[in-house]
Amino acid sequence: MTEIVNEQMEKEKHIRGLGAMILSRTLDKKIITAQRQGRVGFYTPTMGQEAAQVGLSMALDKDDLIYEYYRDVPMMLHRGVPIEIILNQVFGNRDDLAKGRQMPSHLVARDYNFMSVPSPVATNLPLAVGTAYAKVYRKEKGIVVASFGDGSTSTPDFHAAMNMAAVFNLPILFFCENNGWAISTPVEKQTKTEIWKKADAYGMVGMKADGNNLVEMYKTAQQAVEHVRSGKGPVLLEARCYRMGPHSTSDDPTKYQTDIVLDGSEKDPIVVSQNALKAIGLVNDQLIEKVRAESQRIVNEKFDQQEKIPPPDPETIFQDVYAKETWILREEREEIL
Amino acid sequence: MSNMNMVQALNSTLDMKMSKDDSIILLGEDIGKDGGVFRVTDGLQAKFGPERVIDTPLVELGIVGMAIGMAVYGMKPVPEIQFQDFIYTAMDQIINQMAKIRYRTGGKITVPLVLRTPYGGGIRGGLYHSQSGESYFVHTAGLTVVTPSNPYDARGLLSASLELGDPVIFLEPKRLYRAQKMEVPDNDYKVEIGKANLVHQGDSVTIVTYGSMVPTVASAVEKNGVDADVLDLRTLSPVDIDAISASVKKTGRVVIVHEAPRTLGMGAELSAMISERMIEYLYAPILRVTGPDTPFPYRLEEYYLPNEKRIMAAVNRVLEFR
Ligand SMILES: Cc1ncc(C[n+]2csc(CCOP(=O)(O)OP(=O)(O)O)c2C)c(N)n1
Ligand SMILES: [Mg+2]
């Protein structure tokens, strides 16, 4: 009996995963189009990385805490972050949790255990070490995930965090979303090794996953998460995926990239994952069509709705610099506003 | 003469200098095939090859350290940091190596390099694509700090920086990259390091500014018919104290304008220098118009950046002070 229940739960988990991927893709396309129309200032598309992120997310629990990076919208949607939170940040409007201060794509959702995004890449990784240490110290459940791109593995922050996590045997999953590019720099010019193999040099476990296939990704992610959760130390999990869009809306990849994976083509992780799920009889075209239509309806409706929200009050510029406003800030606020 | 914007001025200067001097090497993230995210190095890798225009891994500390290592061995590297906001992991290399090698070797080893980096706001870059961190560099003995405000100066200052023989932090106000086109000579002229430029003349007040604020101040002064000297510093370290003195002794009233936060910004040092040397000439307190002491906001950046209204309020306060 429990086996049947489990099986049913796993089925639903996969269907929900695919749903989050499709919702995220729909949102991505909407925001990119809106950016071209001047309705959004900037965006870093996430398309091509949906299966990698959602596959990992499916293996995580509610208590797990994530140091996300700027392309992690699919993971956020899958973990239940309302689309309004994402859109408010993209518009930098009055309801944005960070009061319109950050560029789009730099999301925070503390209530959903997403810890916020600084632009300088990999600077979150040493924080993951500290947070994981605190979690262990307090005997709390849950692991810490720190996600980042392939380019980010060249930084001193990556090295420091990997080394310390291994030395202190901490429950951290280092999640490298290897989309093959760091702006115009291909991963072959970034590093001479395969990324997952770097783990060995730090004395931790390294794993490689097919980040284009939701089913495969989930399986590998489960193993990685299980290792970290059981107290055996950190894991570096490298998911191979694609950057199907430009680096950002300010980037023109045709200057340096010839092999761009097109939306809906056979390498597209959504197509790959749909086919994998169809092959095991979990979804059919009819269901997929329904999910697509529903995603489009939600995205259009929420986009128009959140776009109408006015910008934050100018006073907010001076808030949250310190716990309490200093006399200097008060003077400056009075001069400027 | 060619009509060009600041990006083109910088690009053509690198091109010209590299053609003449094969010890000049460029290195940085995305500067080769992509031509830099602001296109300042566009076409240079195609022309000079990947050996001289190096696409590096994503590691500012490595880029700067590698450049220093080249410079101490007789090369003239021009490292690019994609945004000044990302320079901070390289600060150890900048402060403890770049700035101190001449001193710690009794002048036997020097670091002739030009570190280029875009800085400042005005492009909706939020917290991490808008910072004006000039004070960190100006505060560090051994660094020369330069910032152009127009295409002509960009070319002349870059050329002079490449011949200085010391490390130069070359701060490019990204908001002005494409803001203005002007006629720029094609020859290898120089704008002397350490010399300010009087961009507007008047007798009643001295406005000291630099970088991205120069056009803002100049247009405020012109629109409102202010009888002001406007000094574009062009070099932030060492500053042109003679030009400042000459103007302040004439006007006796000073306003300093910059985009960086007020506390310990350039304005603090300028104000101290002026009070120490010329207090007897002053008719009014020295006022600063600056960015506030907060991080740089995204959606509301127009409130952060000093504007005509704030500049005129300070100018009028200084002029009316009795
Ligand atoms: C320390 C630092 N240097 C430079 C940049 C500019 N930059 C933004 S994203 C990026 C490439 C990052 O590549 P990767 O880590 O592979 O992530 P991806 O964008 O491919 O998802 C660069 C160079 C930055 N954000 N931080
Ligand atoms: Mg990448």
XYZ file of C-alpha atoms and ligand atoms in Angstrom:
686
model
C 0.000 0.000 0.000
C 2.639 2.577 1.008
C 4.514 1.646 -2.131
C 1.532 2.584 -4.257
C 1.121 5.829 -2.335
C 4.797 6.604 -2.778
C 4.604 5.849 -6.444
C 1.632 8.141 -6.836
C 3.475 10.889 -4.943
C 6.527 10.520 -7.139
C 4.342 10.747 -10.243
C 2.730 13.926 -9.029
C 6.121 15.300 -8.093
C 7.337 14.906 -11.656
C 4.205 16.422 -13.137
C 4.464 19.387 -10.767
C 8.127 19.731 -11.705
C 7.350 19.931 -15.379
C 4.598 22.421 -14.598
C 7.062 24.712 -12.817
C 9.439 24.456 -15.761
C 6.740 25.467 -18.214
C 5.498 28.287 -15.996
C 9.036 29.590 -15.658
C 9.655 29.443 -19.400
C 6.428 31.300 -20.065
C 7.404 33.984 -17.558
C 10.907 34.234 -19.027
C 9.586 34.854 -22.518
C 7.070 37.375 -21.275
C 9.726 39.381 -19.406
C 12.172 39.328 -22.331
C 9.515 40.625 -24.701
C 8.481 43.271 -22.198
C 12.109 44.347 -21.801
C 12.335 44.948 -25.549
C 9.194 47.039 -25.295
C 10.761 49.137 -22.546
C 8.392 47.869 -19.856
C 11.169 46.154 -17.873
C 14.680 47.542 -17.301
C 16.824 44.432 -17.437
C 16.652 40.681 -17.078
C 18.846 37.605 -17.064
C 16.862 34.909 -18.868
C 16.758 31.524 -17.188
C 15.661 29.413 -20.124
C 17.691 26.282 -20.605
C 18.303 25.834 -16.879
C 14.788 24.796 -15.820
C 15.307 21.035 -15.605
C 18.560 21.397 -13.665
C 17.021 23.656 -11.049
C 13.653 21.963 -10.739
C 15.233 18.516 -10.666
C 17.291 19.613 -7.674
C 14.393 21.413 -6.072
C 12.325 18.212 -6.242
C 14.949 16.529 -4.065
C 14.917 19.248 -1.406
C 12.777 19.765 1.683
C 11.036 22.821 3.012
C 13.663 23.291 5.731
C 16.544 23.427 3.287
C 17.957 26.865 2.750
C 19.149 28.236 -0.564
C 21.759 30.793 -1.494
C 20.414 31.269 -4.983
C 21.930 33.162 -7.886
C 20.390 35.430 -10.482
C 19.116 32.696 -12.788
C 17.210 30.670 -10.201
C 13.644 31.728 -11.018
C 12.564 28.197 -12.035
C 13.716 26.838 -8.661
C 11.921 29.652 -6.853
C 8.674 29.030 -8.692
C 8.952 25.327 -7.975
C 9.458 25.967 -4.271
C 6.261 27.962 -4.218
C 7.519 31.538 -4.346
C 4.491 33.434 -5.691
C 4.936 34.834 -9.166
C 3.949 38.226 -7.755
C 7.114 38.322 -5.637
C 9.204 37.749 -8.742
C 7.355 40.303 -10.861
C 7.409 42.958 -8.151
C 11.183 42.599 -8.013
C 11.467 42.763 -11.792
C 9.476 45.999 -11.824
C 11.180 47.301 -8.676
C 7.784 48.507 -7.533
C 6.374 49.536 -4.181
C 5.507 45.964 -3.218
C 8.961 44.581 -4.016
C 10.392 42.919 -0.918
C 13.695 44.760 -1.495
C 11.931 48.099 -2.149
C 13.051 48.396 -5.769
C 16.689 48.660 -4.821
C 18.198 45.809 -6.829
C 18.393 45.219 -10.555
C 15.848 42.697 -11.842
C 16.847 39.023 -11.379
C 18.374 39.735 -7.959
C 15.628 38.096 -5.958
C 15.072 37.533 -2.302
C 12.318 35.463 -0.663
C 13.420 34.841 2.911
C 10.070 33.316 3.858
C 10.730 30.603 1.294
C 14.343 30.141 2.433
C 15.895 32.051 -0.463
C 18.681 34.200 0.920
C 19.108 36.974 -1.734
C 21.500 37.702 -4.569
C 24.471 40.061 -4.750
C 25.762 40.741 -8.303
C 29.435 39.936 -7.657
C 29.331 36.260 -8.463
C 30.115 33.550 -5.904
C 30.234 36.007 -3.005
C 27.353 34.046 -1.456
C 29.354 30.828 -1.238
C 31.386 31.607 1.894
C 28.115 32.717 3.523
C 26.706 29.274 2.851
C 29.589 27.895 4.920
C 28.698 30.122 7.861
C 25.006 29.407 7.641
C 25.592 25.666 7.441
C 27.877 25.877 10.467
C 25.151 27.735 12.383
C 22.550 25.160 11.379
C 24.718 22.331 12.665
C 25.561 24.249 15.826
C 21.863 24.730 16.532
C 21.157 21.082 15.708
C 18.655 22.118 13.065
C 17.332 19.973 10.281
C 17.958 20.870 6.702
C 20.878 21.438 4.414
C 22.235 24.530 2.715
C 22.320 24.826 -1.071
C 24.556 27.372 -2.788
C 24.020 27.760 -6.516
C 26.271 29.444 -9.057
C 27.402 29.305 -12.668
C 30.413 27.687 -14.280
C 32.248 31.011 -14.548
C 31.875 31.542 -10.832
C 34.142 28.575 -10.085
C 37.155 30.727 -11.012
C 36.692 33.073 -8.085
C 38.565 33.091 -4.776
C 35.184 32.891 -3.030
C 34.497 29.497 -4.609
C 37.843 28.159 -3.469
C 37.477 29.513 0.056
C 33.985 28.086 0.463
C 34.774 24.653 -0.960
C 37.832 24.300 1.199
C 36.147 25.425 4.411
C 33.010 23.375 3.836
C 35.107 20.244 3.458
C 37.378 21.047 6.413
C 34.360 21.573 8.688
C 32.402 18.696 7.112
C 29.334 20.873 6.620
C 25.936 19.999 5.110
C 26.256 22.090 1.958
C 25.300 21.215 -1.561
C 27.360 23.305 -3.960
C 25.184 23.422 -7.041
C 26.977 24.466 -10.201
C 24.646 25.230 -13.091
C 27.076 24.767 -15.946
C 25.421 26.420 -18.942
C 28.692 26.440 -20.840
C 29.192 30.198 -20.808
C 30.190 33.094 -18.593
C 28.941 35.957 -20.749
C 31.215 35.396 -23.801
C 33.700 33.055 -22.147
C 33.127 29.365 -22.903
C 33.676 26.964 -20.032
C 36.671 25.430 -21.827
C 38.464 28.762 -21.403
C 37.301 29.089 -17.824
C 38.849 25.953 -16.388
C 41.011 23.060 -17.503
C 39.101 20.461 -15.519
C 35.556 19.227 -15.466
C 33.921 21.194 -12.693
C 32.569 18.263 -10.651
C 36.088 16.844 -10.495
C 37.328 19.839 -8.535
C 35.542 18.355 -5.526
C 38.199 15.701 -5.245
C 40.948 18.244 -4.632
C 39.012 19.670 -1.697
C 38.231 16.279 -0.213
C 34.543 16.213 -0.947
C 32.259 14.235 -3.216
C 31.715 15.510 -6.765
C 28.832 14.491 -9.029
C 27.784 15.288 -12.545
C 24.156 15.389 -13.672
C 22.247 15.653 -16.911
C 20.618 18.973 -16.235
C 18.498 18.827 -19.368
C 16.438 15.825 -18.356
C 14.182 16.312 -15.360
C 13.986 12.599 -14.587
C 17.740 12.048 -14.670
C 18.468 15.303 -12.883
C 16.129 14.427 -10.051
C 17.729 11.002 -9.607
C 21.254 12.402 -9.330
C 20.106 15.279 -7.140
C 18.473 12.802 -4.745
C 21.782 10.987 -4.307
C 23.651 14.231 -3.739
C 21.107 15.554 -1.253
C 20.991 12.243 0.585
C 24.772 12.298 1.011
C 24.753 15.832 2.410
C 21.710 15.213 4.598
C 23.195 12.133 6.188
C 26.129 14.145 7.559
C 28.768 12.726 5.259
C 29.924 16.190 4.240
C 29.460 18.624 1.363
C 28.897 17.676 -2.264
C 29.719 19.564 -5.443
C 26.973 18.791 -7.938
C 27.513 19.976 -11.480
C 24.443 20.088 -13.710
C 25.122 20.359 -17.412
C 22.568 22.608 -19.030
C 22.203 25.325 -21.639
C 21.985 29.064 -21.670
C 19.321 29.373 -24.340
C 18.996 33.138 -24.116
C 21.560 35.924 -24.087
C 23.610 36.393 -20.895
C 21.273 39.265 -20.121
C 19.019 41.611 -22.027
C 22.112 43.856 -22.485
C 24.093 41.092 -24.211
C 24.332 40.155 -27.893
C 25.471 36.507 -28.026
C 25.598 36.435 -31.822
C 28.958 38.200 -31.429
C 30.551 35.121 -29.916
C 28.156 32.163 -29.889
C 27.063 30.056 -32.839
C 25.364 27.080 -31.226
C 22.428 28.690 -29.459
C 19.802 26.131 -28.427
C 16.416 27.262 -29.698
C 13.180 27.297 -27.768
C 11.267 24.111 -28.547
C 14.152 22.411 -30.333
C 15.088 18.844 -29.468
C 17.879 19.916 -27.068
C 15.570 22.241 -25.149
C 15.329 20.789 -21.614
C 11.582 21.247 -21.606
C 11.289 19.121 -24.744
C 13.785 16.576 -23.388
C 11.955 16.366 -20.069
C 8.531 16.151 -21.659
C 9.724 13.279 -23.824
C 11.243 11.514 -20.826
C 7.999 11.860 -18.886
C 5.910 10.772 -21.864
C 8.114 7.697 -22.276
C 7.253 6.542 -18.758
C 3.623 7.410 -19.292
C 3.418 10.274 -16.824
C 2.238 13.007 -19.176
C 0.636 13.313 -22.569
C 0.293 16.105 -25.104
C -3.126 17.008 -23.878
C -1.921 17.613 -20.329
C 1.099 19.575 -21.532
C -1.135 21.786 -23.679
C -3.363 22.429 -20.692
C -0.393 23.401 -18.502
C 0.945 25.714 -21.186
C -2.354 27.495 -21.668
C -2.835 27.864 -17.941
C 0.736 29.185 -17.499
C 0.201 31.740 -20.240
C -3.027 32.886 -18.668
C -1.437 33.269 -15.220
C 1.651 35.027 -16.537
C -0.312 37.516 -18.663
C -2.734 38.279 -15.885
C -0.121 38.695 -13.141
C 2.237 40.666 -15.357
C -0.383 43.280 -16.212
C -1.531 43.389 -12.615
C 1.916 43.877 -11.012
C 3.040 46.317 -13.702
C 0.402 48.765 -12.480
C 1.901 49.013 -9.004
C 3.685 52.371 -8.573
C 7.382 52.776 -7.683
C 8.507 52.798 -4.041
C 8.329 55.951 -1.986
C 11.597 57.952 -2.361
C 11.982 57.836 1.437
C 12.838 54.153 1.075
C 16.259 55.054 -0.348
C 17.302 56.037 3.168
C 15.826 53.052 4.984
C 17.591 49.828 5.944
C 21.093 51.261 5.693
C 21.277 50.791 9.460
C 18.794 49.483 11.978
C 18.212 53.106 12.958
C 18.557 56.139 10.704
C 21.718 58.113 11.528
C 21.771 61.897 11.761
C 23.798 62.005 8.546
C 21.143 60.080 6.661
C 18.397 62.230 8.124
C 20.172 65.367 6.929
C 20.765 63.911 3.497
C 17.159 62.762 3.216
C 15.914 66.222 4.111
C 18.232 67.847 1.603
C 17.343 65.510 -1.258
C 13.590 64.954 -0.857
C 40.193 64.982 -36.434
C 37.445 62.419 -35.970
C 34.021 62.770 -34.473
C 33.709 60.265 -31.661
C 32.159 59.346 -28.337
C 34.118 58.309 -25.256
C 34.024 54.593 -26.074
C 35.433 55.269 -29.521
C 38.039 57.641 -28.100
C 39.274 55.011 -25.652
C 39.174 52.274 -28.273
C 41.102 54.268 -30.842
C 43.697 55.291 -28.262
C 44.331 51.689 -27.220
C 44.574 50.796 -30.898
C 47.062 53.598 -31.591
C 49.239 52.908 -28.541
C 49.272 49.138 -29.112
C 50.369 49.670 -32.702
C 53.328 51.716 -31.504
C 54.298 49.771 -28.382
C 54.207 45.997 -28.300
C 54.686 45.895 -24.531
C 51.029 46.931 -24.150
C 48.797 43.969 -23.403
C 45.094 44.014 -22.549
C 43.494 41.509 -20.211
C 40.072 41.090 -18.671
C 36.707 39.363 -18.799
C 34.940 39.344 -22.177
C 37.282 41.936 -23.691
C 38.314 39.848 -26.714
C 35.728 38.434 -29.064
C 32.924 40.267 -27.292
C 34.922 43.510 -27.277
C 34.108 44.232 -23.633
C 30.589 44.594 -22.267
C 30.745 48.310 -23.112
C 32.656 47.652 -26.367
C 35.725 49.683 -25.365
C 38.073 46.973 -26.668
C 35.953 46.092 -29.707
C 37.950 44.778 -32.638
C 41.287 44.851 -30.822
C 41.611 41.092 -30.403
C 40.892 40.594 -34.106
C 43.623 43.118 -34.885
C 46.312 42.305 -32.305
C 45.573 38.659 -31.582
C 44.525 36.715 -28.474
C 48.069 36.905 -27.071
C 47.774 40.666 -26.658
C 44.070 40.916 -25.929
C 43.456 38.203 -23.372
C 40.074 36.859 -22.360
C 40.649 35.743 -18.791
C 38.729 33.468 -16.455
C 36.287 35.206 -14.122
C 38.664 36.302 -11.372
C 39.424 39.963 -10.727
C 42.122 39.143 -8.187
C 43.884 37.064 -10.823
C 43.494 39.679 -13.548
C 45.040 42.402 -11.423
C 47.758 40.210 -9.939
C 48.708 38.912 -13.372
C 48.851 42.457 -14.727
C 51.140 43.544 -11.898
C 53.394 40.584 -12.624
C 53.645 41.669 -16.245
C 54.277 45.288 -15.324
C 57.157 44.564 -12.951
C 58.750 42.630 -15.797
C 58.749 45.451 -18.308
C 55.315 45.130 -19.925
C 52.581 47.751 -19.931
C 49.420 45.835 -19.142
C 45.981 47.401 -19.307
C 43.709 45.235 -17.167
C 39.971 45.859 -17.418
C 37.641 45.260 -14.500
C 34.193 44.866 -16.050
C 32.490 47.045 -13.443
C 34.255 48.945 -10.694
C 31.789 47.302 -8.294
C 33.573 43.960 -8.889
C 37.071 45.223 -8.115
C 36.921 44.534 -4.409
C 38.340 41.001 -4.405
C 41.345 42.529 -6.182
C 41.836 45.236 -3.562
C 44.517 43.213 -1.792
C 46.522 43.126 -5.012
C 45.852 46.813 -5.647
C 46.591 48.132 -2.169
C 49.277 45.748 -0.988
C 51.047 45.031 -4.271
C 50.354 47.526 -7.044
C 50.542 50.606 -4.824
C 53.541 49.553 -2.726
C 56.044 47.840 -4.986
C 57.949 50.987 -5.970
C 58.234 51.902 -2.268
C 59.152 48.499 -0.912
C 61.905 48.013 -3.507
C 63.499 51.413 -3.059
C 62.319 52.395 -6.525
C 64.096 49.438 -8.142
C 60.895 47.757 -9.318
C 58.008 49.752 -10.746
C 54.456 48.990 -11.870
C 53.640 50.801 -15.111
C 50.052 49.768 -15.767
C 46.664 51.319 -16.414
C 43.736 49.629 -14.748
C 40.588 50.631 -16.647
C 37.173 50.264 -15.118
C 33.703 51.763 -15.678
C 32.179 53.369 -12.615
C 29.210 55.404 -11.458
C 25.466 55.303 -11.947
C 22.869 56.564 -14.343
C 22.312 53.355 -16.275
C 19.852 51.728 -13.857
C 22.467 49.352 -12.535
C 21.322 49.216 -8.924
C 23.567 48.372 -5.999
C 26.296 46.572 -7.888
C 26.619 48.241 -11.277
C 26.664 51.864 -10.140
C 29.244 52.367 -7.434
C 31.673 55.286 -7.358
C 34.538 53.947 -5.283
C 37.186 56.532 -6.147
C 37.902 57.331 -2.506
C 39.277 53.851 -1.846
C 41.949 54.415 -4.486
C 42.615 58.070 -3.727
C 43.148 57.072 -0.101
C 45.894 54.641 -1.125
C 49.388 56.097 -1.415
C 51.106 55.045 -4.600
C 48.075 55.101 -6.883
C 47.387 57.757 -9.479
C 43.656 58.149 -10.062
C 42.262 59.600 -13.261
C 38.746 60.142 -14.613
C 37.844 61.750 -17.958
C 34.574 63.579 -18.554
C 34.574 63.791 -22.362
C 36.021 62.002 -25.417
C 38.919 64.454 -25.882
C 40.122 64.050 -22.306
C 39.580 60.298 -22.396
C 42.025 59.959 -25.259
C 44.583 62.386 -23.887
C 44.449 61.051 -20.344
C 44.691 57.423 -21.423
C 47.710 58.188 -23.561
C 49.377 60.088 -20.711
C 48.530 57.316 -18.236
C 50.225 54.747 -20.443
C 53.430 56.774 -20.322
C 53.393 57.631 -16.632
C 55.465 54.711 -15.386
C 53.300 54.228 -12.297
C 50.039 52.405 -11.692
C 47.001 54.402 -12.776
C 43.432 53.654 -11.776
C 41.565 54.887 -14.836
C 37.927 55.391 -13.897
C 35.542 55.641 -16.839
C 32.181 57.277 -16.081
C 29.970 54.759 -17.841
C 27.049 57.153 -18.046
C 29.163 59.358 -20.353
C 30.424 56.529 -22.587
C 27.987 57.437 -25.322
C 26.556 60.699 -24.018
C 28.527 63.071 -26.213
C 30.364 63.081 -29.533
C 33.078 65.616 -30.260
C 35.945 66.304 -32.622
C 39.042 64.538 -31.350
C 42.530 64.839 -32.889
C 43.908 61.652 -34.403
C 47.466 62.232 -33.220
C 49.012 61.060 -29.969
C 48.340 64.158 -27.869
C 48.329 64.034 -24.088
C 46.234 65.567 -21.354
C 48.665 66.059 -18.523
C 48.091 63.957 -15.405
C 47.497 66.203 -12.386
C 46.048 69.123 -14.345
C 42.444 70.238 -13.965
C 40.388 71.807 -16.729
C 38.471 75.057 -16.345
C 35.331 74.181 -18.294
C 33.397 77.380 -17.461
C 34.683 80.742 -16.282
C 33.234 83.136 -13.764
C 34.126 85.268 -10.762
C 31.517 84.551 -8.119
C 31.809 80.923 -7.155
C 34.090 77.925 -7.786
C 32.435 74.602 -8.494
C 34.838 71.678 -8.301
C 33.684 68.462 -9.915
C 34.800 65.559 -12.113
C 33.682 62.563 -14.140
C 29.990 62.046 -14.732
C 28.992 65.214 -12.892
C 30.848 67.592 -15.225
C 28.088 67.832 -17.869
C 25.426 68.078 -15.158
C 27.235 70.962 -13.450
C 28.101 72.710 -16.721
C 24.522 72.657 -17.931
C 23.170 73.836 -14.549
C 25.590 76.757 -14.613
C 24.759 77.697 -18.180
C 20.999 77.343 -17.847
C 20.924 79.472 -14.737
C 23.525 81.995 -15.880
C 25.736 81.413 -12.847
C 28.962 83.443 -12.788
C 31.020 80.394 -11.873
C 34.386 78.810 -12.428
C 33.722 75.139 -13.082
C 36.800 72.997 -12.542
C 36.877 69.486 -13.960
C 39.607 67.819 -11.891
C 40.409 65.110 -14.477
C 42.993 63.682 -12.046
C 41.718 62.842 -8.555
C 45.134 61.934 -7.192
C 47.210 64.033 -7.206
C 44.668 66.864 -7.489
C 45.567 70.132 -9.198
C 45.870 72.307 -6.123
C 47.214 75.245 -8.152
C 44.117 75.424 -10.332
C 41.886 75.126 -7.274
C 43.835 77.817 -5.406
C 43.769 80.263 -8.293
C 40.028 79.967 -8.640
C 39.133 79.956 -4.950
C 41.305 82.999 -4.226
C 39.330 84.789 -6.942
C 35.805 83.727 -5.965
C 36.000 82.989 -2.234
C 33.026 80.655 -2.544
C 33.167 76.922 -3.186
C 30.752 74.119 -4.032
C 32.000 70.569 -4.619
C 29.878 68.148 -6.640
C 30.317 64.405 -6.951
C 28.208 61.328 -7.345
C 30.002 59.207 -4.733
C 28.630 59.179 -1.184
C 29.448 62.215 0.915
C 31.274 60.712 3.880
C 35.020 60.655 3.189
C 34.346 61.299 -0.479
C 36.621 63.498 -2.623
C 34.657 66.489 -1.376
C 35.863 65.930 2.176
C 39.508 66.028 1.133
C 39.033 68.986 -1.209
C 37.183 70.899 1.458
C 39.970 70.225 3.957
C 42.695 71.257 1.496
C 40.910 74.486 0.690
C 40.213 75.393 4.329
C 43.777 74.612 5.366
C 45.301 76.846 2.722
C 42.760 79.515 1.900
C 40.438 80.041 4.844
C 41.193 83.772 4.763
C 39.845 84.005 1.210
C 36.545 82.297 1.938
C 33.291 84.284 2.242
C 31.115 81.239 2.860
C 31.299 77.667 4.102
C 32.323 75.100 1.493
C 29.289 73.049 0.480
C 29.127 69.555 -0.968
C 26.485 68.158 -3.322
C 26.948 64.389 -3.412
C 25.244 61.057 -3.499
C 23.826 60.154 -0.092
C 25.503 57.724 2.290
C 23.367 54.817 1.158
C 23.929 52.014 -1.325
C 22.911 52.893 -4.876
C 19.212 52.225 -5.591
C 17.802 50.774 -8.827
C 14.324 52.093 -9.454
C 14.817 55.477 -7.782
C 18.301 56.292 -9.026
C 17.275 59.770 -10.181
C 16.877 60.701 -6.524
C 20.359 59.468 -5.750
C 22.271 61.308 -8.449
C 23.017 64.997 -7.827
C 20.859 67.067 -10.176
C 20.444 70.664 -11.279
C 18.033 71.464 -8.491
C 20.391 70.326 -5.751
C 23.408 71.938 -7.367
C 21.601 75.270 -7.716
C 20.371 75.131 -4.126
C 23.961 74.789 -2.895
C 25.287 77.414 -5.293
C 22.625 79.898 -4.212
C 23.251 79.210 -0.540
C 26.958 79.877 -1.001
C 26.365 82.968 -3.135
C 23.851 84.435 -0.702
C 25.913 83.716 2.392
C 26.902 86.893 4.199
C 32.990 39.127 -9.407
C 32.252 39.440 -10.648
N 32.928 39.710 -11.775
C 32.276 39.988 -12.917
C 30.918 40.006 -12.957
C 30.183 40.329 -14.247
N 29.458 39.135 -14.662
C 28.164 38.972 -14.368
S 27.641 37.454 -14.725
C 29.126 36.999 -15.349
C 29.316 35.634 -15.885
C 28.958 34.602 -14.900
O 29.019 33.356 -15.506
P 28.548 32.049 -14.757
O 29.084 32.030 -13.386
O 28.865 30.908 -15.643
O 26.968 32.237 -14.631
P 25.899 32.380 -15.809
O 25.726 33.842 -16.036
O 26.432 31.670 -17.002
O 24.652 31.761 -15.306
C 30.037 38.037 -15.247
C 31.423 37.998 -15.724
C 30.252 39.735 -11.754
N 28.913 39.744 -11.695
N 30.919 39.466 -10.630
Mg 27.613 29.973 -17.071
